[in-house]
Each structure stands twice: as structure tokens, then as C-alpha cells.
PDB file of C-alpha atoms in Angstrom:
ATOM      1  CA  MET A 159      44.032  63.169  15.076  1.00  0.00           C
ATOM      2  CA  LYS A 160      46.582  64.434  12.574  1.00  0.00           C
ATOM      3  CA  GLN A 161      45.161  65.931   9.491  1.00  0.00           C
ATOM      4  CA  PRO A 162      46.147  64.207   6.268  1.00  0.00           C
ATOM      5  CA  THR A 163      48.582  65.905   4.292  1.00  0.00           C
ATOM      6  CA  LYS A 164      48.773  66.532   0.680  1.00  0.00           C
ATOM      7  CA  LEU A 165      51.695  63.762   0.294  1.00  0.00           C
ATOM      8  CA  ASP A 166      49.330  61.416   2.301  1.00  0.00           C
ATOM      9  CA  PHE A 167      46.538  61.997  -0.710  1.00  0.00           C
ATOM     10  CA  PHE A 168      49.201  61.069  -3.397  1.00  0.00           C
ATOM     11  CA  VAL A 169      50.293  58.242  -1.249  1.00  0.00           C
ATOM     12  CA  GLY A 170      46.597  56.772  -0.932  1.00  0.00           C
ATOM     13  CA  ALA A 171      46.035  57.331  -4.575  1.00  0.00           C
ATOM     14  CA  PHE A 172      49.085  55.032  -5.432  1.00  0.00           C
ATOM     15  CA  MET A 173      48.426  52.516  -3.020  1.00  0.00           C
ATOM     16  CA  SER A 174      44.669  52.147  -4.235  1.00  0.00           C
ATOM     17  CA  ALA A 175      46.124  51.846  -7.907  1.00  0.00           C
ATOM     18  CA  ILE A 176      48.417  48.885  -6.498  1.00  0.00           C
ATOM     19  CA  ILE A 177      45.614  47.283  -4.276  1.00  0.00           C
ATOM     20  CA  ASN A 178      43.195  47.423  -7.082  1.00  0.00           C
ATOM     21  CA  SER A 179      45.606  45.665  -9.289  1.00  0.00           C
ATOM     22  CA  ALA A 180      46.881  43.011  -6.897  1.00  0.00           C
ATOM     23  CA  LYS A 181      45.370  39.521  -7.517  1.00  0.00           C
ATOM     24  CA  LYS A 182      45.949  37.894  -4.137  1.00  0.00           C
ATOM     25  CA  ALA A 183      48.501  38.961  -1.944  1.00  0.00           C
ATOM     26  CA  PRO A 184      48.125  41.699   0.921  1.00  0.00           C
ATOM     27  CA  VAL A 185      49.829  44.925   0.705  1.00  0.00           C
ATOM     28  CA  LEU A 186      52.267  45.759   3.592  1.00  0.00           C
ATOM     29  CA  ILE A 187      53.160  49.563   3.761  1.00  0.00           C
ATOM     30  CA  ASP A 188      56.237  50.766   5.887  1.00  0.00           C
ATOM     31  CA  GLN A 189      56.554  54.344   5.517  1.00  0.00           C
ATOM     32  CA  THR A 190      59.068  56.375   7.581  1.00  0.00           C
ATOM     33  CA  GLU A 191      58.468  59.838   8.776  1.00  0.00           C
ATOM     34  CA  THR A 192      61.919  60.913   7.130  1.00  0.00           C
ATOM     35  CA  SER A 193      62.123  58.897   4.072  1.00  0.00           C
ATOM     36  CA  LYS A 194      58.653  58.998   2.562  1.00  0.00           C
ATOM     37  CA  ARG A 195      59.351  55.311   1.630  1.00  0.00           C
ATOM     38  CA  MET A 196      56.861  52.469   1.070  1.00  0.00           C
ATOM     39  CA  SER A 197      57.596  48.974   1.025  1.00  0.00           C
ATOM     40  CA  PHE A 198      55.218  46.365   0.018  1.00  0.00           C
ATOM     41  CA  ILE A 199      54.789  42.756  -1.319  1.00  0.00           C
ATOM     42  CA  THR A 200      52.286  41.597  -4.033  1.00  0.00           C
ATOM     43  CA  ASP A 201      51.741  38.765  -6.262  1.00  0.00           C
ATOM     44  CA  ASN A 202      54.252  40.546  -8.401  1.00  0.00           C
ATOM     45  CA  GLY A 203      57.131  40.674  -6.018  1.00  0.00           C
ATOM     46  CA  GLU A 204      58.913  42.903  -3.343  1.00  0.00           C
ATOM     47  CA  PHE A 205      58.968  46.559  -3.908  1.00  0.00           C
ATOM     48  CA  ASN A 206      60.742  49.627  -2.199  1.00  0.00           C
ATOM     49  CA  ILE A 207      59.141  52.989  -3.364  1.00  0.00           C
ATOM     50  CA  PHE A 208      59.806  56.551  -3.059  1.00  0.00           C
ATOM     51  CA  ILE A 209      56.643  58.631  -3.980  1.00  0.00           C
ATOM     52  CA  LYS A 210      56.642  62.482  -5.061  1.00  0.00           C
ATOM     53  CA  TYR A 211      53.963  64.352  -6.406  1.00  0.00           C
ATOM     54  CA  SER A 212      53.684  67.573  -8.681  1.00  0.00           C
ATOM     55  CA  THR A 213      50.163  69.535  -9.131  1.00  0.00           C
ATOM     56  CA  THR A 214      51.639  71.690 -11.974  1.00  0.00           C
ATOM     57  CA  ILE A 215      51.140  69.708 -15.178  1.00  0.00           C
ATOM     58  CA  ARG A 216      51.689  71.513 -18.447  1.00  0.00           C
ATOM     59  CA  HIS A 217      50.041  70.732 -21.542  1.00  0.00           C
ATOM     60  CA  SER A 218      50.944  72.098 -25.192  1.00  0.00           C
ATOM     61  CA  ALA A 219      51.217  71.317 -28.719  1.00  0.00           C
ATOM     62  CA  LYS A 220      54.376  70.207 -30.382  1.00  0.00           C
ATOM     63  CA  LYS A 221      55.091  69.684 -34.185  1.00  0.00           C
ATOM     64  CA  VAL A 222      56.402  66.660 -34.855  1.00  0.00           C
ATOM     65  CA  GLY A 223      57.018  66.185 -38.510  1.00  0.00           C
ATOM     66  CA  ASP A 224      53.970  67.334 -40.248  1.00  0.00           C
ATOM     67  CA  LYS A 225      51.430  66.412 -37.418  1.00  0.00           C
ATOM     68  CA  VAL A 226      50.841  68.360 -34.177  1.00  0.00           C
ATOM     69  CA  LYS A 227      50.870  66.241 -31.297  1.00  0.00           C
ATOM     70  CA  SER A 228      49.845  66.873 -27.542  1.00  0.00           C
ATOM     71  CA  LYS A 229      52.694  67.281 -24.946  1.00  0.00           C
ATOM     72  CA  MET A 230      52.310  66.635 -21.335  1.00  0.00           C
ATOM     73  CA  THR A 231      55.218  67.608 -19.003  1.00  0.00           C
ATOM     74  CA  CYS A 232      55.499  67.637 -15.277  1.00  0.00           C
ATOM     75  CA  ASP A 233      58.338  68.359 -13.147  1.00  0.00           C
ATOM     76  CA  ILE A 234      59.136  66.714  -9.838  1.00  0.00           C
ATOM     77  CA  SER A 235      61.526  68.706  -7.580  1.00  0.00           C
ATOM     78  CA  PHE A 236      63.771  67.038  -4.819  1.00  0.00           C
ATOM     79  CA  ASN A 237      65.411  69.006  -2.029  1.00  0.00           C
ATOM     80  CA  ASP A 238      68.856  68.255  -0.537  1.00  0.00           C
ATOM     81  CA  LYS A 239      67.229  66.046   2.126  1.00  0.00           C
ATOM     82  CA  GLU A 240      64.978  64.028  -0.287  1.00  0.00           C
ATOM     83  CA  TYR A 241      68.068  63.489  -2.615  1.00  0.00           C
ATOM     84  CA  ASN A 242      70.070  62.203   0.499  1.00  0.00           C
ATOM     85  CA  ILE A 243      67.572  59.883   1.438  1.00  0.00           C
ATOM     86  CA  LEU A 244      67.695  58.412  -1.982  1.00  0.00           C
ATOM     87  CA  SER A 245      71.214  58.340  -2.662  1.00  0.00           C
ATOM     88  CA  GLY A 246      71.947  57.316   1.060  1.00  0.00           C
ATOM     89  CA  LYS A 247      70.398  53.881   2.202  1.00  0.00           C
ATOM     90  CA  PHE A 248      67.426  53.886   0.292  1.00  0.00           C
ATOM     91  CA  GLU A 249      67.856  50.797  -2.448  1.00  0.00           C
ATOM     92  CA  GLU A 250      67.158  47.814  -0.979  1.00  0.00           C
ATOM     93  CA  HIS A 251      68.680  44.497  -2.678  1.00  0.00           C
ATOM     94  CA  GLY A 252      66.390  41.941  -3.482  1.00  0.00           C
ATOM     95  CA  LYS A 253      63.510  44.308  -3.704  1.00  0.00           C
ATOM     96  CA  SER A 254      62.650  46.380  -7.011  1.00  0.00           C
ATOM     97  CA  ASN A 255      63.307  49.872  -6.213  1.00  0.00           C
ATOM     98  CA  TYR A 256      61.466  52.810  -7.943  1.00  0.00           C
ATOM     99  CA  VAL A 257      60.691  56.355  -7.711  1.00  0.00           C
ATOM    100  CA  VAL A 258      56.943  57.294  -8.296  1.00  0.00           C
ATOM    101  CA  ALA A 259      56.011  60.477  -9.574  1.00  0.00           C
ATOM    102  CA  VAL A 260      52.373  61.430  -9.099  1.00  0.00           C
ATOM    103  CA  CYS A 261      51.544  64.055 -11.374  1.00  0.00           C
ATOM    104  CA  THR A 262      48.257  65.994 -11.398  1.00  0.00           C
ATOM    105  CA  ASN A 263      46.590  69.454 -11.807  1.00  0.00           C
ATOM    106  CA  ASN A 264      45.215  71.629  -9.046  1.00  0.00           C
ATOM    107  CA  LYS A 265      41.746  70.195  -9.451  1.00  0.00           C
ATOM    108  CA  PHE A 266      43.020  66.480  -9.406  1.00  0.00           C
ATOM    109  CA  ASN A 267      41.328  65.654 -12.627  1.00  0.00           C
ATOM    110  CA  ASP A 268      44.166  65.096 -14.773  1.00  0.00           C
ATOM    111  CA  ASN A 269      46.274  62.406 -13.210  1.00  0.00           C
ATOM    112  CA  TYR A 270      49.433  60.207 -14.295  1.00  0.00           C
ATOM    113  CA  ILE A 271      51.473  57.723 -12.328  1.00  0.00           C
ATOM    114  CA  VAL A 272      54.873  57.545 -13.369  1.00  0.00           C
ATOM    115  CA  VAL A 273      57.121  54.595 -12.292  1.00  0.00           C
ATOM    116  CA  ILE A 274      60.863  55.418 -12.684  1.00  0.00           C
ATOM    117  CA  PRO A 275      63.275  52.660 -11.955  1.00  0.00           C
ATOM    118  CA  PHE A 276      65.909  53.791  -9.196  1.00  0.00           C
ATOM    119  CA  ASP A 277      68.728  53.721 -11.677  1.00  0.00           C
ATOM    120  CA  ILE A 278      66.934  56.224 -13.875  1.00  0.00           C
ATOM    121  CA  ALA A 279      65.783  58.291 -11.403  1.00  0.00           C
ATOM    122  CA  MET A 280      69.261  58.766  -9.876  1.00  0.00           C
ATOM    123  CA  LYS A 281      70.537  59.629 -13.271  1.00  0.00           C
ATOM    124  CA  CYS A 282      67.968  62.359 -13.432  1.00  0.00           C
ATOM    125  CA  LEU A 283      68.738  63.870 -10.163  1.00  0.00           C
ATOM    126  CA  GLN A 284      72.561  63.631 -10.499  1.00  0.00           C
ATOM    127  CA  ASP A 285      72.980  67.391 -11.000  1.00  0.00           C
ATOM    128  CA  SER A 286      71.264  70.353  -9.117  1.00  0.00           C
ATOM    129  CA  ASN A 287      70.889  74.063  -9.699  1.00  0.00           C
ATOM    130  CA  GLN A 288      72.583  76.753  -7.978  1.00  0.00           C
ATOM    131  CA  SER A 289      69.779  76.665  -5.243  1.00  0.00           C
ATOM    132  CA  HIS A 290      70.524  72.976  -4.712  1.00  0.00           C
ATOM    133  CA  LEU A 291      67.560  71.553  -5.983  1.00  0.00           C
ATOM    134  CA  ARG A 292      67.096  68.551  -8.048  1.00  0.00           C
ATOM    135  CA  ARG A 293      64.329  67.688 -10.459  1.00  0.00           C
ATOM    136  CA  ILE A 294      63.001  64.946 -12.721  1.00  0.00           C
ATOM    137  CA  THR A 295      61.197  66.384 -15.927  1.00  0.00           C
ATOM    138  CA  ILE A 296      58.611  63.633 -17.116  1.00  0.00           C
ATOM    139  CA  THR A 297      57.259  64.301 -20.845  1.00  0.00           C
ATOM    140  CA  ARG A 298      55.223  62.401 -22.839  1.00  0.00           C
ATOM    141  CA  MET A 299      54.027  63.078 -26.608  1.00  0.00           C
ATOM    142  CA  GLY A 300      50.692  62.156 -27.893  1.00  0.00           C
ATOM    143  CA  LYS A 301      49.805  58.652 -27.035  1.00  0.00           C
ATOM    144  CA  GLU A 302      53.263  57.367 -26.888  1.00  0.00           C
ATOM    145  CA  GLY A 303      53.695  54.184 -24.793  1.00  0.00           C
ATOM    146  CA  THR A 304      56.837  55.906 -22.791  1.00  0.00           C
ATOM    147  CA  TYR A 305      57.568  58.984 -20.759  1.00  0.00           C
ATOM    148  CA  LYS A 306      60.703  60.861 -21.194  1.00  0.00           C
ATOM    149  CA  CYS A 307      62.614  61.454 -18.088  1.00  0.00           C
ATOM    150  CA  TYR A 308      65.665  63.716 -17.604  1.00  0.00           C
ATOM    151  CA  GLY A 309      67.292  65.966 -15.101  1.00  0.00           C
ATOM    152  CA  ILE A 310      68.329  69.717 -14.704  1.00  0.00           C
ATOM    153  CA  GLY A 311      70.606  70.504 -17.550  1.00  0.00           C
ATOM    154  CA  GLY A 312      69.329  67.490 -19.687  1.00  0.00           C
ATOM    155  CA  LYS A 313      67.699  67.281 -22.929  1.00  0.00           C
ATOM    156  CA  ILE A 314      64.595  65.280 -24.013  1.00  0.00           C
ATOM    157  CA  THR A 315      66.595  64.056 -26.956  1.00  0.00           C
ATOM    158  CA  GLN A 316      68.972  62.555 -24.304  1.00  0.00           C
ATOM    159  CA  ALA A 317      66.056  61.201 -21.873  1.00  0.00           C
ATOM    160  CA  ASP A 318      65.426  57.738 -20.568  1.00  0.00           C
ATOM    161  CA  SER A 319      62.194  56.175 -21.505  1.00  0.00           C
ATOM    162  CA  VAL A 320      59.848  54.758 -19.014  1.00  0.00           C
ATOM    163  CA  PHE A 321      56.704  52.683 -19.861  1.00  0.00           C
ATOM    164  CA  TYR A 322      53.370  54.769 -19.663  1.00  0.00           C
ATOM    165  CA  ASP A 323      51.869  51.695 -18.462  1.00  0.00           C
ATOM    166  CA  TRP A 324      53.213  51.460 -14.958  1.00  0.00           C
ATOM    167  CA  HIS A 325      51.718  47.887 -14.407  1.00  0.00           C
ATOM    168  CA  LYS A 326      54.747  46.765 -16.303  1.00  0.00           C
ATOM    169  CA  TYR A 327      56.983  47.409 -13.423  1.00  0.00           C
ATOM    170  CA  LEU A 328      54.666  46.556 -10.611  1.00  0.00           C
TER     171      LEU A 328
END
């Protein structure tokens, strides 16, 4: 029997959250070896998901006005193969298409699920560095109701916002 990989752990964590929040519809999983894609149906619709993870969350303090807020940052890296999957035939018409980032620390006790609409994810991934790596940087200030998402060369002031409560998407 093949041992579960680190990716399997994060896919399982995400699917468990989906199953626990679905009210009546069964979940259908379709993950191919080359695309790390999941397609499923719940009572909220049909979904096409690409899951990535990071185990290197950074926490810091940021002064905002006269207050100091906590800041969480997570970088999700994409290689050429993963980007080609997303920019190729990943998007499915008639389904809600998302890139899901599962961010945690190396002890797996500080966890965030960030659902990023496909168009925002692709905007973040449009530029690469000299090593051909692409990245989505995810940041949340204090208890804000959104995450800010931006790519290489992007700035948090120009970042797109996605809901902190990922249930709003799924």
C-alpha cells in the first residue's frame, strides 16, 4: 500500500471540512495524478478545486494607525508544471473554480483554509521570478474579515481580497 503524502494530509483536511459543512449532498472526489485537482458536488453546487499548502506561516505585529495588529502571512509557491495545469485546461465551465491554500505551521496546530477564486489566483500567478517560480502571498491583519492575496512583485496595497470565511464560496 502506498503511504499517504503530505499533500494527501492537506487534501484530507480540506475535504473533511467540506463534508462536515455539507447538509445533504454526497461528495464526489476526482483527483488525477498530474493535476492535483478535485471535483465535487455539494448542496451548494459543483466545484473544481486545485489545492496547495504551506507549512511556513509567519506571524508578526504591524502598526496600523495608533494600534498594533497581529499579521499572518503565508506564501504558496507554484512551479511551472502546476502553473501550466492551472493556465491550461483546469477551468471548467458550469463549475465554481477555485485555488485553495491550506496554510499551517510545522506542528499543524495553527491552520487556515483560504479559498481563492480562480481569476484572482491567476492574477496573482501571472508573474514569475528568475527561477520560474510563482507565488501567492496571503496576508490577514488582526481579525479582518478578508485575506489579501498578491503575487511576485505585487504589493499588499494593490492586493485582491478574499473572504476569511471560506464557507461563503463553498
